[in-house]
Coordinates of C-alpha atoms and ligand atoms in Angstrom, one line a residue:
M1 CA -103.4 16.5 -3.8
T2 CA -101.8 13.4 -5.2
D3 CA -98.7 11.9 -3.6
S4 CA -99.1 14.0 -0.6
C5 CA -97.8 11.7 2.1
L6 CA -94.3 10.3 1.7
L7 CA -92.3 7.8 3.5
L8 CA -88.6 8.5 3.1
T9 CA -85.7 6.3 4.1
G10 CA -82.1 7.5 4.3
A11 CA -82.9 11.1 5.2
S12 CA -79.8 11.5 7.3
G13 CA -77.6 10.4 4.4
L14 CA -76.2 12.4 1.5
V15 CA -78.9 11.6 -1.1
G16 CA -81.9 11.5 1.1
G17 CA -80.8 14.6 3.1
T18 CA -80.3 16.6 -0.1
W19 CA -83.6 15.4 -1.5
L20 CA -85.8 16.1 1.5
P21 CA -85.9 20.0 1.1
L22 CA -86.8 19.5 -2.6
L23 CA -89.7 17.1 -1.7
L24 CA -91.1 19.8 0.5
K25 CA -90.5 22.6 -1.9
N26 CA -92.0 20.8 -4.9
H27 CA -95.3 20.1 -3.0
P28 CA -96.1 22.6 -0.3
G29 CA -98.3 20.9 2.2
R30 CA -96.9 17.5 1.5
R31 CA -96.2 15.5 4.6
V32 CA -93.0 13.5 4.8
T33 CA -92.4 10.7 7.3
I34 CA -88.7 9.8 7.8
L35 CA -87.8 6.3 8.8
S36 CA -84.6 6.5 10.7
R37 CA -82.6 4.5 13.2
S38 CA -82.3 7.6 15.3
L39 CA -84.9 10.1 16.3
E40 CA -82.2 12.6 17.5
H41 CA -79.5 12.8 15.0
N42 CA -78.9 14.2 11.6
V43 CA -82.4 14.6 10.3
P44 CA -82.1 17.8 8.4
S45 CA -85.4 19.5 8.7
K46 CA -87.4 21.2 11.5
N47 CA -90.4 21.6 9.3
S48 CA -93.7 20.7 11.0
L49 CA -94.7 18.7 7.9
V50 CA -91.8 16.4 8.6
S51 CA -92.0 13.7 11.2
T52 CA -89.5 11.0 12.1
I53 CA -90.4 7.4 13.1
R54 CA -87.8 5.1 14.6
G55 CA -87.2 2.2 12.3
D56 CA -84.5 -0.1 11.2
L57 CA -84.3 -1.9 7.9
T58 CA -82.6 -4.9 9.5
Q59 CA -85.4 -5.5 12.0
R60 CA -88.5 -7.6 11.6
D61 CA -91.3 -5.4 10.3
L62 CA -88.7 -2.6 10.0
G63 CA -88.7 -2.4 13.8
L64 CA -92.0 -0.4 13.6
A65 CA -94.7 -0.5 16.3
T66 CA -98.0 -2.0 15.0
E67 CA -99.8 1.4 15.3
T68 CA -97.1 3.2 13.3
R69 CA -97.2 0.5 10.7
N70 CA -100.9 0.7 10.4
A71 CA -100.9 4.4 10.0
L72 CA -98.4 4.1 7.2
I73 CA -100.5 1.5 5.5
E74 CA -103.6 3.8 5.6
N75 CA -101.9 7.0 4.5
V76 CA -98.7 6.6 2.5
T77 CA -98.9 7.6 -1.1
G78 CA -95.2 7.5 -2.0
I79 CA -92.2 5.7 -0.7
I80 CA -88.7 6.8 -1.5
H81 CA -86.1 4.3 -0.5
C82 CA -82.6 5.9 -0.2
A83 CA -81.3 4.1 2.9
A84 CA -78.5 1.6 2.4
D85 CA -75.3 0.5 3.8
I86 CA -72.9 1.8 1.2
R87 CA -69.7 0.4 2.7
F88 CA -67.9 -1.8 0.2
R89 CA -66.1 -4.2 2.6
L90 CA -68.8 -5.6 4.8
P91 CA -69.3 -9.3 5.0
I92 CA -72.0 -10.3 2.5
D93 CA -74.5 -11.2 5.3
Q94 CA -74.2 -7.8 6.8
A95 CA -74.5 -6.0 3.5
R96 CA -77.6 -8.1 2.6
A97 CA -79.2 -7.5 6.0
T98 CA -79.6 -3.8 5.3
N99 CA -79.6 -3.6 1.5
T100 CA -81.4 -6.7 0.4
A101 CA -83.5 -7.9 3.3
G102 CA -84.2 -4.3 4.3
T103 CA -85.5 -3.6 0.8
K104 CA -87.6 -6.8 1.0
R105 CA -89.2 -5.6 4.3
L106 CA -90.0 -2.2 2.8
L107 CA -91.6 -3.9 -0.2
T108 CA -93.7 -6.0 2.1
L109 CA -95.0 -2.8 3.7
A110 CA -95.4 -1.1 0.3
R111 CA -97.6 -4.0 -0.9
K112 CA -100.0 -3.4 2.0
C113 CA -100.2 0.4 1.5
K114 CA -103.7 1.2 0.4
R115 CA -103.0 4.5 -1.4
L116 CA -99.5 3.9 -2.8
E117 CA -98.9 5.7 -6.1
K118 CA -95.1 5.5 -6.4
F119 CA -92.2 3.4 -4.9
A120 CA -88.8 4.9 -5.8
H121 CA -85.9 2.6 -5.2
V122 CA -82.5 4.4 -5.2
S123 CA -79.9 2.1 -6.6
T124 CA -76.5 2.2 -8.2
V125 CA -75.2 1.7 -11.7
Y126 CA -72.6 -0.6 -10.1
V127 CA -75.2 -3.4 -9.7
A128 CA -73.7 -4.3 -13.1
G129 CA -70.7 -5.7 -11.1
K130 CA -68.0 -7.0 -13.4
H131 CA -70.1 -6.8 -16.6
R132 CA -68.1 -5.3 -19.5
G133 CA -69.5 -2.9 -21.9
I134 CA -72.9 -1.1 -22.1
V135 CA -75.2 -1.3 -19.1
R136 CA -78.8 -0.6 -20.1
E137 CA -81.7 1.1 -18.3
Q138 CA -83.4 -2.3 -17.6
Q139 CA -83.3 -5.3 -15.4
L140 CA -79.8 -6.8 -15.5
A141 CA -78.9 -10.4 -15.6
E142 CA -76.5 -11.5 -12.8
P143 CA -73.0 -10.5 -13.9
S144 CA -70.0 -12.8 -13.9
G145 CA -69.1 -11.4 -10.5
F146 CA -69.1 -8.3 -8.3
M147 CA -66.3 -6.1 -7.1
N148 CA -67.7 -6.0 -3.5
T149 CA -70.6 -7.0 -1.3
Y150 CA -72.2 -3.6 -1.7
Q151 CA -72.7 -4.1 -5.4
Q152 CA -73.9 -7.7 -4.8
S153 CA -76.4 -6.8 -2.1
K154 CA -77.8 -3.8 -4.2
H155 CA -78.1 -6.1 -7.3
E156 CA -80.1 -8.6 -5.2
A157 CA -82.3 -5.7 -3.8
E158 CA -83.1 -4.6 -7.4
Q159 CA -84.2 -8.1 -8.3
L160 CA -86.7 -8.0 -5.4
V161 CA -88.0 -4.6 -6.7
F162 CA -88.4 -6.0 -10.2
E163 CA -90.4 -8.9 -8.7
A164 CA -92.6 -6.5 -6.8
M165 CA -93.4 -4.5 -9.9
G166 CA -96.3 -6.8 -10.6
D167 CA -97.9 -5.7 -7.4
I168 CA -96.8 -2.1 -6.8
P169 CA -95.9 1.0 -9.0
A170 CA -92.2 0.8 -8.5
S171 CA -89.3 2.4 -10.4
I172 CA -85.5 2.1 -10.0
F173 CA -83.2 5.1 -10.0
R174 CA -79.5 4.1 -10.5
L175 CA -76.9 6.7 -9.6
S176 CA -73.3 6.6 -10.6
S177 CA -70.6 7.9 -8.1
I178 CA -71.3 11.2 -6.4
I179 CA -67.9 12.9 -6.2
S180 CA -68.9 16.3 -4.7
D181 CA -71.4 19.0 -5.3
S182 CA -71.1 21.0 -8.5
T183 CA -68.8 23.6 -6.8
G184 CA -66.4 20.8 -6.0
K185 CA -67.2 20.7 -2.3
V186 CA -67.0 17.2 -0.9
R187 CA -69.5 16.2 1.9
Q188 CA -69.1 12.4 1.8
F189 CA -65.5 11.1 1.5
N190 CA -65.6 7.7 -0.2
Y191 CA -63.1 5.2 -1.7
F192 CA -62.5 7.4 -4.7
H193 CA -61.5 10.4 -2.4
Q194 CA -59.3 8.1 -0.3
L195 CA -57.5 7.2 -3.4
L196 CA -57.1 10.8 -4.5
R197 CA -55.7 11.7 -1.1
L198 CA -53.0 9.1 -1.4
V199 CA -51.7 10.7 -4.6
P200 CA -49.1 12.9 -2.9
R201 CA -47.5 9.9 -1.3
N202 CA -47.9 7.8 -4.4
P203 CA -47.2 4.4 -2.8
L204 CA -48.2 2.3 -5.8
P205 CA -46.0 2.1 -8.9
M206 CA -49.0 0.7 -10.9
I207 CA -52.8 0.7 -10.7
P208 CA -55.2 -1.3 -12.8
G209 CA -56.8 0.9 -15.4
N210 CA -58.0 0.8 -18.9
P211 CA -56.7 4.2 -20.1
G212 CA -59.7 4.9 -22.3
A213 CA -62.4 3.7 -19.9
A214 CA -64.8 6.4 -18.7
I215 CA -65.1 7.0 -15.0
D216 CA -68.7 8.2 -14.4
L217 CA -68.7 10.8 -11.7
I218 CA -71.6 13.1 -10.8
A219 CA -72.4 16.1 -8.6
S220 CA -74.8 15.6 -5.7
D221 CA -76.9 18.7 -6.3
W222 CA -77.4 17.7 -10.0
A223 CA -78.1 14.1 -9.1
V224 CA -80.7 14.9 -6.5
S225 CA -82.3 17.6 -8.7
A226 CA -82.5 14.9 -11.4
L227 CA -84.0 12.4 -8.9
A228 CA -86.6 15.0 -7.8
L229 CA -87.5 15.9 -11.3
L230 CA -87.9 12.3 -12.5
Y231 CA -89.8 11.3 -9.4
E232 CA -92.2 14.2 -9.5
S233 CA -92.8 14.6 -13.3
H234 CA -91.6 11.5 -15.2
F235 CA -92.3 8.6 -12.9
V236 CA -93.2 5.6 -15.0
P237 CA -93.8 2.4 -13.0
G238 CA -91.4 -0.4 -14.2
R239 CA -88.8 2.0 -15.5
V240 CA -85.1 2.1 -14.7
Y241 CA -83.5 5.6 -14.9
H242 CA -79.7 6.1 -15.0
V243 CA -78.8 9.2 -13.2
C244 CA -75.2 9.4 -14.4
A245 CA -73.0 11.4 -16.6
G246 CA -72.7 8.9 -19.4
R247 CA -69.7 8.1 -21.5
E248 CA -69.4 11.3 -23.5
A249 CA -69.5 13.6 -20.5
S250 CA -67.1 11.6 -18.4
M251 CA -63.3 11.8 -18.1
T252 CA -61.3 8.7 -19.0
V253 CA -59.1 6.9 -16.5
K254 CA -56.0 8.3 -18.2
E255 CA -57.3 11.9 -18.1
I256 CA -58.3 11.6 -14.4
L257 CA -55.0 10.2 -13.5
H258 CA -53.1 12.9 -15.4
R259 CA -55.2 15.8 -14.2
T260 CA -55.0 14.6 -10.6
F261 CA -51.2 14.4 -10.6
Q262 CA -51.0 17.7 -12.5
I263 CA -53.1 19.5 -9.9
F264 CA -51.4 17.9 -6.9
N265 CA -47.9 18.6 -8.3
Q266 CA -48.6 22.3 -8.8
S267 CA -48.3 22.8 -5.1
R268 CA -45.3 20.6 -4.5
S269 CA -41.6 21.1 -4.9
K270 CA -41.0 17.4 -5.3
P271 CA -43.5 16.1 -7.9
A272 CA -45.3 12.8 -7.2
M273 CA -44.8 10.0 -9.7
E274 CA -47.8 9.0 -11.8
P275 CA -48.4 5.3 -11.5
R276 CA -48.5 3.1 -14.7
L277 CA -51.8 1.9 -15.8
V278 CA -51.7 -1.9 -16.1
S279 CA -54.3 -4.7 -16.8
F280 CA -56.3 -6.1 -13.9
E281 CA -54.4 -9.4 -14.2
Q282 CA -51.0 -7.7 -14.0
F283 CA -52.2 -5.7 -11.0
E284 CA -53.4 -8.8 -9.3
R285 CA -50.0 -10.4 -9.6
F286 CA -48.4 -7.3 -8.2
A287 CA -50.9 -7.2 -5.3
K288 CA -50.3 -10.8 -4.4
Q289 CA -46.5 -10.3 -4.4
Q290 CA -46.9 -7.2 -2.2
A291 CA -49.2 -9.1 0.2
R292 CA -46.2 -11.4 0.9
K293 CA -43.3 -8.9 1.0
G294 CA -44.5 -5.3 0.6
S295 CA -44.2 -2.7 3.2
A296 CA -47.0 -2.6 5.9
P297 CA -48.5 0.7 4.5
V298 CA -48.6 -0.6 1.0
R299 CA -50.2 -3.9 2.1
E300 CA -52.8 -2.1 4.1
L301 CA -53.5 0.2 1.2
L302 CA -53.9 -2.6 -1.2
R303 CA -56.3 -4.3 1.2
V304 CA -58.5 -1.2 1.4
L305 CA -58.4 -0.4 -2.2
R306 CA -58.8 -3.9 -3.6
E307 CA -62.6 -3.5 -3.8
F308 CA -62.5 -0.2 -5.7
L309 CA -59.4 -0.1 -7.9
P310 CA -60.2 -3.0 -10.2
H311 CA -63.2 -1.0 -11.4
L312 CA -60.8 1.3 -13.3
A313 CA -59.8 -1.7 -15.4
I314 CA -63.3 -2.7 -16.5
P315 CA -64.7 -0.7 -19.3
Q316 CA -68.3 -0.2 -18.3
Y317 CA -70.6 2.4 -19.9
Y318 CA -74.0 3.4 -18.6
E319 CA -76.7 4.1 -21.2
N320 CA -78.5 7.4 -20.2
R321 CA -79.4 9.1 -23.4
E322 CA -83.1 9.1 -22.8
T323 CA -83.0 10.1 -19.2
L324 CA -80.4 12.8 -19.9
A325 CA -82.6 14.2 -22.7
L326 CA -85.6 14.3 -20.3
L327 CA -83.6 16.2 -17.8
R328 CA -82.2 18.6 -20.4
R329 CA -85.6 19.3 -21.7
A330 CA -86.6 20.3 -18.2
G331 CA -83.6 22.7 -18.1
L332 CA -81.3 20.5 -15.9
E333 CA -77.9 20.5 -17.5
L334 CA -75.1 18.2 -16.3
P335 CA -72.4 20.3 -14.6
P336 CA -69.1 19.8 -16.5
I337 CA -66.9 17.6 -14.4
R338 CA -63.7 19.1 -15.8
E339 CA -64.6 22.5 -14.3
Y340 CA -65.3 21.4 -10.8
Y341 CA -62.8 18.5 -10.5
P342 CA -59.8 20.7 -9.5
R343 CA -61.9 21.9 -6.5
V344 CA -62.6 18.3 -5.6
I345 CA -58.9 17.8 -5.3
A346 CA -58.6 20.9 -3.1
S347 CA -61.3 19.5 -0.9
C348 CA -59.4 16.2 -0.7
L349 CA -56.2 18.0 0.3
K350 CA -58.1 19.7 3.2
G351 CA -59.3 16.3 4.4
P352 CA -62.5 14.4 5.2
A353 CA -65.5 15.5 7.1
N354 CA -66.6 11.9 7.4
E355 CA -65.5 8.8 5.5
T356 CA -67.5 5.8 4.2
Ligands
NAP401 N1 -73.3 8.4 -2.5 C1 -73.1 7.9 -3.7 O1 -72.1 8.2 -4.4 C2 -74.1 6.9 -4.3 C3 -73.8 6.3 -5.6 C4 -74.7 5.4 -6.1 C5 -75.8 5.0 -5.4 N2 -76.1 5.5 -4.2 C6 -77.3 5.1 -3.5 O2 -77.9 6.2 -2.9 C7 -78.6 5.8 -1.7 C8 -78.2 6.8 -0.6 O3 -76.8 6.8 -0.5 P1 -76.1 7.9 0.4 O4 -74.8 8.2 -0.3 O5 -77.0 9.0 0.8 O6 -75.7 7.0 1.7 P2 -75.3 7.5 3.2 O7 -74.9 9.0 3.1 O8 -74.3 6.5 3.7 O9 -76.7 7.4 4.0 C9 -77.2 6.1 4.2 C10 -78.5 6.3 4.9 O10 -79.1 5.0 5.1 C11 -79.6 4.9 6.4 N3 -79.5 3.6 6.9 C12 -78.4 2.8 6.9 N4 -78.7 1.6 7.5 C13 -80.0 1.7 7.9 C14 -80.8 0.8 8.6 N5 -80.4 -0.4 9.0 N6 -82.1 1.2 8.8 C15 -82.5 2.4 8.4 N7 -81.8 3.3 7.8 C16 -80.5 2.9 7.5 C17 -78.7 5.9 7.2 O11 -79.3 6.3 8.3 P3 -78.7 6.3 9.8 O12 -78.7 7.8 10.1 O13 -79.6 5.5 10.6 O14 -77.3 5.8 9.7 C18 -78.5 7.0 6.2 O15 -79.6 7.9 6.3 C19 -78.1 4.4 -1.4 O16 -79.2 3.5 -1.8 C20 -76.9 4.1 -2.3 O17 -76.8 2.8 -2.7 C21 -75.2 6.4 -3.6

């Protein structure tokens, strides 16, 4: 059987953890080795074909014993790299240690693997940073800047994967923001949910936002089914795949804001006020002023949200026509965000299981 011995990173996370059962289902008999910092926690399979090795992206040689490393070099046919530190506000060195240097270490191992058929690097459409306009399914030039160190370190990681494409069969899979599963259930609470949960208190009179800009949100089950399908049946070395909703299927900033307030206000006697959408520059002036004399909660909020909010003001669209057509031909339809979004809000009202 081809591609019968996989190395998977990030199996305790949202994406890797959802993908693992599909990897096993798609190829009965396939062995999956999970590289994890912990042997005990969170690895979501008791299958005898799944084994866990202790490793750490930030350590020399991934923290692997020589024997373990040699066994991987002899046997591994596919590497799926999901692990990353997805926090936005890390110092750049810390973000790079996991996301960039970690990817470099994995690529070094991949270059040695004797039977490697596929190296799948899971990335994010936000490697486009502050780029305005269309983001293509190809290598991206360094943008004029990044919103946060996560974007920057993931952009740098991609450059390493592109460099390695001369030596190994590698492809890049860029996801947009996973908001929930397609029933609206939220497993991973991120900056977007934090923002939603603040709506009832509405502490900000304005937020930066281009009313017509699309916010690309996807459901985890759809995203991971798409990854699985692309990896198993449409893997082309050197390709970049955008696993995202795309402009037409996304809600705009204005629509999201309006719907969010509408849904929240249904259950309140005193309706929360919808903030004004202003330009990034106008918001920056407001944020600076508040940093000097705003209330403590508003100052803290602005500090936390600074890395995320400005994204709403940058019109950025992810090309995905070809990838979406591939998925549709295989019967995988994008779940309509407008249908499950109200249930996302309900999940936010109930509160987080864990936050990033
Ligand atoms: N979730 C999204 O909305 C989203 C959107 C776009 C792109 N992505 C990309 O999708 C991938 C998976 O994201 P996710 O949402 O599944 O993240 P997640 O839930 O935060 O999981 C991160 C995974 O990375 C592992 N990890 C972190 N640091 C590590 C290290 N030093 N050594 C080894 N493993 C380490 C974690 O393992 P431990 O158990 O050891 O902590 C965990 O399994 C990432 O590459 C991310 O950039 C995600």
